[in-house]
PDB file of C-alpha atoms in Angstrom:
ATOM      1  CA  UNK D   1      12.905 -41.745   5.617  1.00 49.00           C
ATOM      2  CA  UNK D   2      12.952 -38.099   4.627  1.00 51.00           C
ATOM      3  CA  UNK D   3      14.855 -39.519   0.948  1.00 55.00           C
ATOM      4  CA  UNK D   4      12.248 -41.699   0.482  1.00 49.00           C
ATOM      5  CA  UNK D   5       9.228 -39.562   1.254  1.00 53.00           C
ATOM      6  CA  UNK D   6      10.870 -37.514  -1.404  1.00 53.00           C
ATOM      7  CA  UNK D   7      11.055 -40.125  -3.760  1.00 53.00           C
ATOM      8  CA  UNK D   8       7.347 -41.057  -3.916  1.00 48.00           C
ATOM      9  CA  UNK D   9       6.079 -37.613  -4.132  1.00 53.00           C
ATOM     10  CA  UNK D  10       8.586 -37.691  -7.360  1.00 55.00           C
ATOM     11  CA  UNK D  11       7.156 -40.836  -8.636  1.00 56.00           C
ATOM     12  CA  UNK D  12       3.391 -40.431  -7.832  1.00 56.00           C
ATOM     13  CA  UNK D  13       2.992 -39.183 -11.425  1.00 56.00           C
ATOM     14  CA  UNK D  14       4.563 -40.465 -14.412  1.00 58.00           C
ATOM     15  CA  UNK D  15       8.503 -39.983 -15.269  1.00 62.00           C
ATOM     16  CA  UNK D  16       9.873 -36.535 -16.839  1.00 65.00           C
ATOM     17  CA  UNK D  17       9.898 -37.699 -20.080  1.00 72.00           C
ATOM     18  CA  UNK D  18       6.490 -38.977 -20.628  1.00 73.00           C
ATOM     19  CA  UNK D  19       4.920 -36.107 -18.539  1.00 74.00           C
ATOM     20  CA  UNK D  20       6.712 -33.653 -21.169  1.00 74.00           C
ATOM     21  CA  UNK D  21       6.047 -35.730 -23.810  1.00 75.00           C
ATOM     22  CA  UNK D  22       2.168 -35.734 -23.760  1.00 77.00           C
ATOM     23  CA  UNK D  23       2.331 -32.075 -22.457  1.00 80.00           C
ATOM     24  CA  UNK D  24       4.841 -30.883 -25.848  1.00 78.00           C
ATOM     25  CA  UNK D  25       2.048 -32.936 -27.846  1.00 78.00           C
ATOM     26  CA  UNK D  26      -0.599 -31.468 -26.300  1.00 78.00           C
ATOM     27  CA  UNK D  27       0.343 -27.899 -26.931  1.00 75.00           C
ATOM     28  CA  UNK D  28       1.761 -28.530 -30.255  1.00 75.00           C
ATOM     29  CA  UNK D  29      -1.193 -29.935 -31.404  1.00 75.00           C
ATOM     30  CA  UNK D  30      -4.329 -28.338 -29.568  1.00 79.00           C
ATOM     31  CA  UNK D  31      -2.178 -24.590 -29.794  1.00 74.00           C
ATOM     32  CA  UNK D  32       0.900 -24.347 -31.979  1.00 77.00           C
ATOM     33  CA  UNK D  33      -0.507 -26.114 -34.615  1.00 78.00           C
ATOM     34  CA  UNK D  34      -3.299 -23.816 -35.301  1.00 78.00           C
ATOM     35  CA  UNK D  35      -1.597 -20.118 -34.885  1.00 77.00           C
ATOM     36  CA  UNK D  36       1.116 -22.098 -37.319  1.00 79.00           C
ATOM     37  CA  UNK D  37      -1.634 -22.809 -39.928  1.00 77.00           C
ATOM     38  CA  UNK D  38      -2.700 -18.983 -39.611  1.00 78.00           C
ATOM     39  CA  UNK D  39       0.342 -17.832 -39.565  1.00 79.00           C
ATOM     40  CA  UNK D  40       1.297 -19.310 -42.678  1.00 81.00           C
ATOM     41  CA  UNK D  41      -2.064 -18.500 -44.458  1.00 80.00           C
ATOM     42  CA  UNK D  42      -1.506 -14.724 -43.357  1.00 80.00           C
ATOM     43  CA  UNK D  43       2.556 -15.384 -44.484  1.00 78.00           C
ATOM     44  CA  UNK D  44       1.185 -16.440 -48.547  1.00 81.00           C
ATOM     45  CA  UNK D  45       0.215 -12.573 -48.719  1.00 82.00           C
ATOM     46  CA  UNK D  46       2.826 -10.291 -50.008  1.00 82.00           C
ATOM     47  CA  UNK D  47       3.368  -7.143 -48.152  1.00 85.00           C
ATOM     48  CA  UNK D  48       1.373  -4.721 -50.021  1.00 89.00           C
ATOM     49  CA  UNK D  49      -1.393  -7.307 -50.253  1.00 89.00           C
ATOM     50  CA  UNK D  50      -0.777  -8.048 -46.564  1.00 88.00           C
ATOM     51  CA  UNK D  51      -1.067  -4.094 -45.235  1.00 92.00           C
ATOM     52  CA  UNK D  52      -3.889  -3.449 -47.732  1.00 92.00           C
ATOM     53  CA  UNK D  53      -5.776  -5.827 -46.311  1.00 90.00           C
ATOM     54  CA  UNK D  54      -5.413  -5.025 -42.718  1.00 90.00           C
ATOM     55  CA  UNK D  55      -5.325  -1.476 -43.062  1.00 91.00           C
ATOM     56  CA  UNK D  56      -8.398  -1.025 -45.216  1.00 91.00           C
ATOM     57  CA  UNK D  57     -11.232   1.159 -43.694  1.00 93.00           C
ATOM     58  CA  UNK D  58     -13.723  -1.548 -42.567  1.00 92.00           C
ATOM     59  CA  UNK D  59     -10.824  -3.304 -40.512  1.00 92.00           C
ATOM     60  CA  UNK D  60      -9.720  -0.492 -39.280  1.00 94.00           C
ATOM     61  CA  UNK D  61     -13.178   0.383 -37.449  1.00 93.00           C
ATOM     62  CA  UNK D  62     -13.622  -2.684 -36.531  1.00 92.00           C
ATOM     63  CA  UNK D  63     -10.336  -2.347 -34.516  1.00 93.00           C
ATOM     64  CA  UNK D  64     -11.835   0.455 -33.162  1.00 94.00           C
ATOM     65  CA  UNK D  65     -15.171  -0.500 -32.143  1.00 93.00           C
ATOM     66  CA  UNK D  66     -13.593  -4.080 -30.543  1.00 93.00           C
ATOM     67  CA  UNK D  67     -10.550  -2.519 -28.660  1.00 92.00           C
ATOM     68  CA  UNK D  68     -12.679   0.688 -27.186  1.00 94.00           C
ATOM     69  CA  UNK D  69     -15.795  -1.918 -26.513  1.00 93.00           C
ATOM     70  CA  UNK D  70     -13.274  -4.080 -24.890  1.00 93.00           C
ATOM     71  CA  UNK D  71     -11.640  -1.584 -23.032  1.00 93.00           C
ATOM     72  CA  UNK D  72     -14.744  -0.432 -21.605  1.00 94.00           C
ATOM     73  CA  UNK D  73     -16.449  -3.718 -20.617  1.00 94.00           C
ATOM     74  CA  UNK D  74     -12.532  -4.262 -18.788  1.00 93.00           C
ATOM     75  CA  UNK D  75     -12.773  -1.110 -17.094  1.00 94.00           C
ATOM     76  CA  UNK D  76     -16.138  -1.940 -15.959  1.00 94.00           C
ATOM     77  CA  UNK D  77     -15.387  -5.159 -14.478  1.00 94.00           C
ATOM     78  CA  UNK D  78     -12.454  -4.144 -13.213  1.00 93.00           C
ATOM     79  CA  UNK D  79     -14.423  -2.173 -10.882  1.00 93.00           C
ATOM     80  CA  UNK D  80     -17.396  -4.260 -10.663  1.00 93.00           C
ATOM     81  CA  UNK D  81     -15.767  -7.361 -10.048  1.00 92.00           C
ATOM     82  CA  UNK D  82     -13.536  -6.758  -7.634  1.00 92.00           C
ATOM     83  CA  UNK D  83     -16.336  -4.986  -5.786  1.00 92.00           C
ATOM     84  CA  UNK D  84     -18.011  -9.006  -6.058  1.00 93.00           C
ATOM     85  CA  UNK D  85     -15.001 -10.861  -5.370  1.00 92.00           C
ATOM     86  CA  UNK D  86     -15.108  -8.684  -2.375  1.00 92.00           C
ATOM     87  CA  UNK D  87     -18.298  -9.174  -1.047  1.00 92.00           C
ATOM     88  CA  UNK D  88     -18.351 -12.947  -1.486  1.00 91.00           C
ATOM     89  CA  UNK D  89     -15.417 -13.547   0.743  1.00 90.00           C
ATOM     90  CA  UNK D  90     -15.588 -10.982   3.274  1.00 87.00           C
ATOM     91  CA  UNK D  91     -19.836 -11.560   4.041  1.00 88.00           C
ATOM     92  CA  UNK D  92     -21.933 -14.199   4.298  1.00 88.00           C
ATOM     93  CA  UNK D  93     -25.871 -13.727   3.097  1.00 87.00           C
ATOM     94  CA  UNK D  94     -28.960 -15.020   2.230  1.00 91.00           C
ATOM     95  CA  UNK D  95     -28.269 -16.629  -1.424  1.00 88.00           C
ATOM     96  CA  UNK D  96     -24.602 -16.056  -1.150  1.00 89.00           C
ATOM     97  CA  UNK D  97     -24.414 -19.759  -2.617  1.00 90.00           C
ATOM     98  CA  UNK D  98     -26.544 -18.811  -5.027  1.00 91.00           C
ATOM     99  CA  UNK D  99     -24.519 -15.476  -6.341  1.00 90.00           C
ATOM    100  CA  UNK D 100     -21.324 -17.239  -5.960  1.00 90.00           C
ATOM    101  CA  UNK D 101     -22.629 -20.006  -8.593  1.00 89.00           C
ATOM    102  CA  UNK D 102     -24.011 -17.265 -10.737  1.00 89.00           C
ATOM    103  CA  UNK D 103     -20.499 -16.030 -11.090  1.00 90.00           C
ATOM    104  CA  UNK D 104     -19.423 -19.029 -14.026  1.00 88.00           C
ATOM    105  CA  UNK D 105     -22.350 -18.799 -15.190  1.00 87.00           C
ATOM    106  CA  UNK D 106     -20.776 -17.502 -18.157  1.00 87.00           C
ATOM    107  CA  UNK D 107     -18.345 -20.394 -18.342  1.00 84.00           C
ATOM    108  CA  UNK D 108     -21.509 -22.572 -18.759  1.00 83.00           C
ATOM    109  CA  UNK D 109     -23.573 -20.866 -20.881  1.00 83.00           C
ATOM    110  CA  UNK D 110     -23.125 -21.149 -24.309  1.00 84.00           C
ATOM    111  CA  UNK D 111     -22.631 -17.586 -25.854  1.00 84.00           C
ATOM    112  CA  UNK D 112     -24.914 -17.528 -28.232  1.00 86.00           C
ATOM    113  CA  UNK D 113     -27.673 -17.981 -25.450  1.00 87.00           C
ATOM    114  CA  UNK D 114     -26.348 -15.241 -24.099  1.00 87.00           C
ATOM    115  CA  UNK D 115     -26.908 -12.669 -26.652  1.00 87.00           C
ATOM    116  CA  UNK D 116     -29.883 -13.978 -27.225  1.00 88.00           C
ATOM    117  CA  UNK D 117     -31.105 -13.348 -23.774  1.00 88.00           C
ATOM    118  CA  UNK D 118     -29.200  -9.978 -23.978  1.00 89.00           C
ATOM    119  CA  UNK D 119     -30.723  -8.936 -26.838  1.00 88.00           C
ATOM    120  CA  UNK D 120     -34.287  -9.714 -25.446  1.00 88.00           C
ATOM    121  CA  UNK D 121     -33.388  -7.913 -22.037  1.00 89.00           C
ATOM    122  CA  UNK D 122     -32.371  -4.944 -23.859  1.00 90.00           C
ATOM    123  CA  UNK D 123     -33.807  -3.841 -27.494  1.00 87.00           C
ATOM    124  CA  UNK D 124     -36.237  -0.925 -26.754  1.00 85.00           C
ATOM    125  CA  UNK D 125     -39.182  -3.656 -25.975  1.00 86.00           C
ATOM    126  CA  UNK D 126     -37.394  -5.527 -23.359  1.00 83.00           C
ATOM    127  CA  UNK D 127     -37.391  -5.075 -19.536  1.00 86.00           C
ATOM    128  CA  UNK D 128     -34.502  -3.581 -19.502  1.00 87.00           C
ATOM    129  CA  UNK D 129     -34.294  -1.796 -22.518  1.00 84.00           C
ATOM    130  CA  UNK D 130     -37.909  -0.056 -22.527  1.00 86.00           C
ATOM    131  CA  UNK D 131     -36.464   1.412 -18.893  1.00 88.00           C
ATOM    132  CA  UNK D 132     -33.609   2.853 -20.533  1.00 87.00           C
ATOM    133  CA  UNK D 133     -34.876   4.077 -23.915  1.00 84.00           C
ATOM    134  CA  UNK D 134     -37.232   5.836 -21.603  1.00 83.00           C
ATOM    135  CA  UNK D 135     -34.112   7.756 -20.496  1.00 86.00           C
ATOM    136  CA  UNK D 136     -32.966   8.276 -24.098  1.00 85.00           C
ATOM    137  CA  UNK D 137     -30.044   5.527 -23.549  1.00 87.00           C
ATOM    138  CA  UNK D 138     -30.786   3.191 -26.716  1.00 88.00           C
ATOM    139  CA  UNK D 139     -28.534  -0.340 -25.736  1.00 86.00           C
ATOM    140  CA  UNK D 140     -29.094  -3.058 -28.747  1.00 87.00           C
ATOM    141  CA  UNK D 141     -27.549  -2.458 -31.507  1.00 88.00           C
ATOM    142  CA  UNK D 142     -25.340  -0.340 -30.470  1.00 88.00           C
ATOM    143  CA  UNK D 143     -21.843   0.221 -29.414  1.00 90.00           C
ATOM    144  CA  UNK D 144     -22.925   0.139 -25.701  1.00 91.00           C
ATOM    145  CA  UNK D 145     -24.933  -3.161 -26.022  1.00 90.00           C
ATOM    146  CA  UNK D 146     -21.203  -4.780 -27.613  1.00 92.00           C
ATOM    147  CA  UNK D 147     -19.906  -3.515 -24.436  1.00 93.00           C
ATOM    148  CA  UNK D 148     -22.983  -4.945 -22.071  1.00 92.00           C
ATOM    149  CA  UNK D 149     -22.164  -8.684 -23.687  1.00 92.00           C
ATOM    150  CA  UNK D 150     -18.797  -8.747 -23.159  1.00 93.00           C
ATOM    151  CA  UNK D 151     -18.534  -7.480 -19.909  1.00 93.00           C
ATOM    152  CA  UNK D 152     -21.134 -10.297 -19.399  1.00 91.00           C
ATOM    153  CA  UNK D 153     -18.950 -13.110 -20.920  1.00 91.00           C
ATOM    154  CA  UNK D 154     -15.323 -11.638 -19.427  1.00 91.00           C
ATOM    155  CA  UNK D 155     -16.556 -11.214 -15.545  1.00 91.00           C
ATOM    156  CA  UNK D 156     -16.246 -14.222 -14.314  1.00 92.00           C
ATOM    157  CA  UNK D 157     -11.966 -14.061 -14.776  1.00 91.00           C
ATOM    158  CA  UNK D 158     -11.585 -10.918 -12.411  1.00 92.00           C
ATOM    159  CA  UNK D 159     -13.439 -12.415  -9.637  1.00 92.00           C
ATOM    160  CA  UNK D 160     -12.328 -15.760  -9.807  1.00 91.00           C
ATOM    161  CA  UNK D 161      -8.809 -15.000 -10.064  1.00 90.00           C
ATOM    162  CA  UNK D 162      -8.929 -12.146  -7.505  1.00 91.00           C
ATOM    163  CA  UNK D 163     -11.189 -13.843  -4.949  1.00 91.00           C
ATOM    164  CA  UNK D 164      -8.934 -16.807  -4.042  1.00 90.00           C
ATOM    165  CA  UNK D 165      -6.085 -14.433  -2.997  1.00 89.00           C
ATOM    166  CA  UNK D 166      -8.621 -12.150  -0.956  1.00 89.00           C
ATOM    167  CA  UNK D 167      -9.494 -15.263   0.928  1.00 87.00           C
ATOM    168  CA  UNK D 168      -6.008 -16.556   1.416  1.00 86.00           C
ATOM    169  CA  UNK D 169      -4.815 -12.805   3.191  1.00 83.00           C
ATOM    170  CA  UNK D 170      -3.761 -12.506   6.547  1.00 79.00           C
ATOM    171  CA  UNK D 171      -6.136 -11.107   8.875  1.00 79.00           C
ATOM    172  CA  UNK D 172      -3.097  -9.835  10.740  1.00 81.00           C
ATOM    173  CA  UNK D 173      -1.610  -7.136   8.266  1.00 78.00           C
ATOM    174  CA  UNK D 174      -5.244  -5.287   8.592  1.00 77.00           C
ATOM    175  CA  UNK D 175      -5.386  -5.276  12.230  1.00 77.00           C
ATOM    176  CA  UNK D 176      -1.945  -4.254  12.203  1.00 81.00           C
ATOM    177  CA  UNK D 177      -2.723  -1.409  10.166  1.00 77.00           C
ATOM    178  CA  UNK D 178      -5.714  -0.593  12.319  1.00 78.00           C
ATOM    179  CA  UNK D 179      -3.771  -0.774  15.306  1.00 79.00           C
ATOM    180  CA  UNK D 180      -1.287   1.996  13.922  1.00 78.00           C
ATOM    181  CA  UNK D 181      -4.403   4.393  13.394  1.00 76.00           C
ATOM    182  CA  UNK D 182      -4.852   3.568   9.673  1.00 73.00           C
ATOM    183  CA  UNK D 183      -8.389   4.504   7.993  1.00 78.00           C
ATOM    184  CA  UNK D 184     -10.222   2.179   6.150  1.00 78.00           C
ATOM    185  CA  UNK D 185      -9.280   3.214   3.278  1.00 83.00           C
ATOM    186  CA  UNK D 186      -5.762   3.947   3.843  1.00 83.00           C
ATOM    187  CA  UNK D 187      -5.284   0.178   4.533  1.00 82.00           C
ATOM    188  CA  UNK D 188      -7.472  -0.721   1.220  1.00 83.00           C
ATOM    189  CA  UNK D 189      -4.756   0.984  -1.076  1.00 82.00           C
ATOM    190  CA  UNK D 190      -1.680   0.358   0.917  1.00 82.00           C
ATOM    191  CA  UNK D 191      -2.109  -2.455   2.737  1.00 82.00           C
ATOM    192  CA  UNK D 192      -4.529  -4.979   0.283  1.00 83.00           C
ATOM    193  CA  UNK D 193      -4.316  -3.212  -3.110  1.00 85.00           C
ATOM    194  CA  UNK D 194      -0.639  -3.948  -3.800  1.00 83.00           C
ATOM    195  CA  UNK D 195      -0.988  -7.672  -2.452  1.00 84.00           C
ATOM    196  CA  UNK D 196      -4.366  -8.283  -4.837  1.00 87.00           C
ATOM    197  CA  UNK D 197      -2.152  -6.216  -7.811  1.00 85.00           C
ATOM    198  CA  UNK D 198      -0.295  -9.415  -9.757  1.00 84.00           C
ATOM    199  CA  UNK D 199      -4.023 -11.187  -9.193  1.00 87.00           C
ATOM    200  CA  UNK D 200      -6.002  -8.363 -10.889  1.00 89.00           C
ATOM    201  CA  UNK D 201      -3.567  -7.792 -13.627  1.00 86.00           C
ATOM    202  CA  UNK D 202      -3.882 -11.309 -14.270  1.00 86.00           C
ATOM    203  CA  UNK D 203      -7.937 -11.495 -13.808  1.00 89.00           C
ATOM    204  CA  UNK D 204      -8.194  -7.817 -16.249  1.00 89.00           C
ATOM    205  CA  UNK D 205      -5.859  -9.603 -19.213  1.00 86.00           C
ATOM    206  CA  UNK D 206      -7.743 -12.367 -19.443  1.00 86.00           C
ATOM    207  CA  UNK D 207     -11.211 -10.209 -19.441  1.00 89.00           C
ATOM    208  CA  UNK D 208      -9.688  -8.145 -22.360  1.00 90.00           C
ATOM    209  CA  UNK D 209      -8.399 -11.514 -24.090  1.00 86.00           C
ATOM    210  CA  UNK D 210     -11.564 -12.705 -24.033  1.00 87.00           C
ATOM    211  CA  UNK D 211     -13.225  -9.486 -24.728  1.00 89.00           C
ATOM    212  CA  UNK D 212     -11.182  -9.047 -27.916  1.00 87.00           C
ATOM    213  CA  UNK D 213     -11.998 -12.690 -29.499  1.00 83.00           C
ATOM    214  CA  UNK D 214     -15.464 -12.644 -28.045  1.00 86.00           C
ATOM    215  CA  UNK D 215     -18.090 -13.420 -31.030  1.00 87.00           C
ATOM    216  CA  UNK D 216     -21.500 -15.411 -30.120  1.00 84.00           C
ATOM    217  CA  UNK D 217     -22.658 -13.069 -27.452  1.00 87.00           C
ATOM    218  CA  UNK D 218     -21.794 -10.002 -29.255  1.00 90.00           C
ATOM    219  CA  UNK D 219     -23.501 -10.841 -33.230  1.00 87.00           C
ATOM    220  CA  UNK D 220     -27.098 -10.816 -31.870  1.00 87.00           C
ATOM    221  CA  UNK D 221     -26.986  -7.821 -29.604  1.00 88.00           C
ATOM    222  CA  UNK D 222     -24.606  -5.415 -31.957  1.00 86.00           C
ATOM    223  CA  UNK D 223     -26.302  -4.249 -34.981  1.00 81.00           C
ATOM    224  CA  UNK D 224     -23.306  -5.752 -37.095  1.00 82.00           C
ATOM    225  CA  UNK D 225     -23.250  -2.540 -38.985  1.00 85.00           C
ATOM    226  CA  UNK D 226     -19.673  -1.759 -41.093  1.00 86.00           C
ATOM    227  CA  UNK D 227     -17.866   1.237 -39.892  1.00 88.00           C
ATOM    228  CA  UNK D 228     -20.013   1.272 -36.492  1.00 88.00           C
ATOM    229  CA  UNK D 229     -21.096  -1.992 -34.604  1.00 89.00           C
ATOM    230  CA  UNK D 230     -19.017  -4.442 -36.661  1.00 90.00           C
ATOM    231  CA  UNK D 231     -16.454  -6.491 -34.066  1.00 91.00           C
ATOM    232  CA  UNK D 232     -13.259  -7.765 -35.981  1.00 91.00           C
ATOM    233  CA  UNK D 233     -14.200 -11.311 -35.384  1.00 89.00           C
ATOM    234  CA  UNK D 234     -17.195 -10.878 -37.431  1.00 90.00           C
ATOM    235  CA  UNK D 235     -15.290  -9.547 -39.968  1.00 91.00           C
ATOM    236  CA  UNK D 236     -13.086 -12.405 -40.112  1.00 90.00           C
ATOM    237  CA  UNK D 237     -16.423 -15.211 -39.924  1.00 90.00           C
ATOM    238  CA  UNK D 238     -17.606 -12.447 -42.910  1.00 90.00           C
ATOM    239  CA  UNK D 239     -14.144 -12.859 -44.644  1.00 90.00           C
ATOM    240  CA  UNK D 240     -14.900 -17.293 -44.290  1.00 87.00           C
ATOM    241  CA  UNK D 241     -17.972 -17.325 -45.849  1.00 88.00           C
ATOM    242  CA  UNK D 242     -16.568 -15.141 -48.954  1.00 88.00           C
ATOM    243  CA  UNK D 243     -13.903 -17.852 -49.106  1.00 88.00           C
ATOM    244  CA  UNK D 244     -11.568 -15.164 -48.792  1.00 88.00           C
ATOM    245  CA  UNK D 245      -9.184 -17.205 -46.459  1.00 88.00           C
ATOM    246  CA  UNK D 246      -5.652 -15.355 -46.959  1.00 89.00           C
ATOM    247  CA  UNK D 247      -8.226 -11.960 -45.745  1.00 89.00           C
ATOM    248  CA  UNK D 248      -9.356 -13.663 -42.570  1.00 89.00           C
ATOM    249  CA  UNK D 249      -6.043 -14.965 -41.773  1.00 89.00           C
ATOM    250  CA  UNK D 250      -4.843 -11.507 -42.392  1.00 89.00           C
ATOM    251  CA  UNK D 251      -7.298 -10.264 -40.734  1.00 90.00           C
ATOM    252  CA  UNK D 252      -7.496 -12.873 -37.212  1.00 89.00           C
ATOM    253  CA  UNK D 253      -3.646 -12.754 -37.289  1.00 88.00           C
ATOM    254  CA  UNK D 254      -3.707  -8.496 -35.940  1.00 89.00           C
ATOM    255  CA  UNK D 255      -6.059 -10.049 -33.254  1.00 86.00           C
ATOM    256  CA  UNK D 256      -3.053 -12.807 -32.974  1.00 84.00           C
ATOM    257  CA  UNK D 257      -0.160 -10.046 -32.596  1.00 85.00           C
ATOM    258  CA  UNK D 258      -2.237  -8.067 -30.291  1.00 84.00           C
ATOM    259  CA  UNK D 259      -2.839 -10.765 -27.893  1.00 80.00           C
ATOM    260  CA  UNK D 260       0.698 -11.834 -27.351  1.00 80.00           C
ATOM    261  CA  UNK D 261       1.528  -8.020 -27.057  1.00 84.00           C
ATOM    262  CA  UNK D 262      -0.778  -7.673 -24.323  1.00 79.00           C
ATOM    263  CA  UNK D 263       0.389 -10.780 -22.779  1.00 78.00           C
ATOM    264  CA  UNK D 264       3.842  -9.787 -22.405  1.00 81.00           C
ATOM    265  CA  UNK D 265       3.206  -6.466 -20.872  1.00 79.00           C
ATOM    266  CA  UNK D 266       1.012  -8.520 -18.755  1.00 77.00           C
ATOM    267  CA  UNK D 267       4.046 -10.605 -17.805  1.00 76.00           C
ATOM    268  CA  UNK D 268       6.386  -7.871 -17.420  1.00 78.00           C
ATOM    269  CA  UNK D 269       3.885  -5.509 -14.928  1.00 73.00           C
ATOM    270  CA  UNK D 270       3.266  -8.771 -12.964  1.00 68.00           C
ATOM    271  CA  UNK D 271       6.455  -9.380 -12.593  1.00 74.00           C
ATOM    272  CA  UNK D 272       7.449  -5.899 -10.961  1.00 69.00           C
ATOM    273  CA  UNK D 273       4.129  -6.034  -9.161  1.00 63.00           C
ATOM    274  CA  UNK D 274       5.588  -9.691  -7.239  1.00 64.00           C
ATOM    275  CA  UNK D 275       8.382  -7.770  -6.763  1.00 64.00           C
ATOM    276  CA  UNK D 276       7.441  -4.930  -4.941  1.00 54.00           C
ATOM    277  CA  UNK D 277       5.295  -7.069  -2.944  1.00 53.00           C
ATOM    278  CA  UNK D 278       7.710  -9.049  -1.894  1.00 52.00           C
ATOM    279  CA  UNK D 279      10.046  -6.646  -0.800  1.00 51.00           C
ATOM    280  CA  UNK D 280       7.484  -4.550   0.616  1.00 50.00           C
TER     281      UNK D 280
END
């Protein structure tokens, strides 16, 4: 009975072959085809033409101005979203529904509505903005309103990748830890912190990932100004409508390298993370 309860669960979906089949097709078309195609534009370059390119002084702040903008808005939501992910599964509220679907709102919203609505919130006329410029803190058009829009867009992949493990933790291990006289936060950072630690390295990757190739939300709330508020994806839609292709792909394919760097530390520091949980 047992053999053939096993069986059906194998069979429910389609045979090894075909399931790999559409899956290798799938990725090879939707994902490997295009980083080939860029690869090999950015691969016609020589060398010299190839560092030139990438090195010059424009791409080089806009390296800057994306990776520190990113970095912030990351940092930012670190914080800020676990704080969230926190209070929507430990507390119930008035409008709790409503915050929770508020969450992926940024899934749903196309970006450029987003900077649009950014931009209006914050330029030195908007509600926001004509608060703060009151303060001397300018936010469109700068460096700080690049920051604002992608912490917007890159939120919603903290909490919703830390909040399902918060829910699934045992209630035990905290009373356990109260029991043996442990402060609250005592049992935060030695008891939940290194059980939430593979979630949130996972949840702040993908907020930088998507921080780093954001685009719509960030062009109308930036300035776009070379050397200051320019993001390297602008660069590259700048490089486009030149015609320059080999530049863009130049160009996208640091963005390209720097992603599957970041991915593999990812992979590596989640992988010691798992394992110190699990033998802990």
């Amino acid at each position: 009975m047992q053999r053939g309860n096993d069986r059906l669960r194998r069979n429910v979906l389609p045979g090894l072959r075909l399931s790999l089949g559409v899956t290798l097709f799938y990725v090879g078309l939707i994902v490997v085809l295009p980083l080939a195609a860029l690869v090999f534009k950015a691969a016609s370059l020589g060398p010299e033409d190839y560092w030139r390119i990438v090195s010059s002084s424009r791409a080089l702040a806009s390296y800057r101005v994306t990776v520190l903008s990113a970095l912030g808005a990351t940092v930012f939501n670190l914080f800020f979203g676990l704080a969230l992910a926190w209070v929507l599964t430990r507390y119930r509220f008035p409008g709790w529904r409503i915050v929770d679907a508020m969450v992926d709102l940024p899934f749903a919203l196309p970006t450029a509505v987003a900077g649009i609505a950014l931009t209006a919130l914050f330029t030195t006329n908007g509600w926001f903005g004509s608060i703060l410029a009151g303060l001397g803190i300018k936010v469109a058009y700068t460096p700080l309103g690049i920051m604002i829009a992608m912490c917007f867009t890159s939120l919603p992949f903290i909490v919703r990748t830390v909040q399902p493990v918060l829910e699934d933790l045992d209630p035990a291990l905290e009373e356990a830890a109260q029991s043996l006289g442990g402060s609250d936060w005592t049992i935060f950072r030695k008891v939940i912190l290194p059980l939430l630690a593979p979630a949130l390295l996972a949840g702040v990757s993908l907020s930088f990932a998507r921080s780093l190739g954001e685009f719509g939300a960030i062009i109308f709330i930036a300035g776009n100004q070379p050397m200051s508020t320019e993001i390297t994806a602008l660069l590259v839609f700048i490089r486009l409508e030149e015609y320059d292709y080999q530049a863009a792909a130049a160009i996208a394919s640091v963005l390209l390298i720097a992603a599957f760097v970041m991915l593999a530390l990812t992979n590596w520091m989640q992988s010691r993370a798992l394992r110190y949980t699990v033998r802990g």
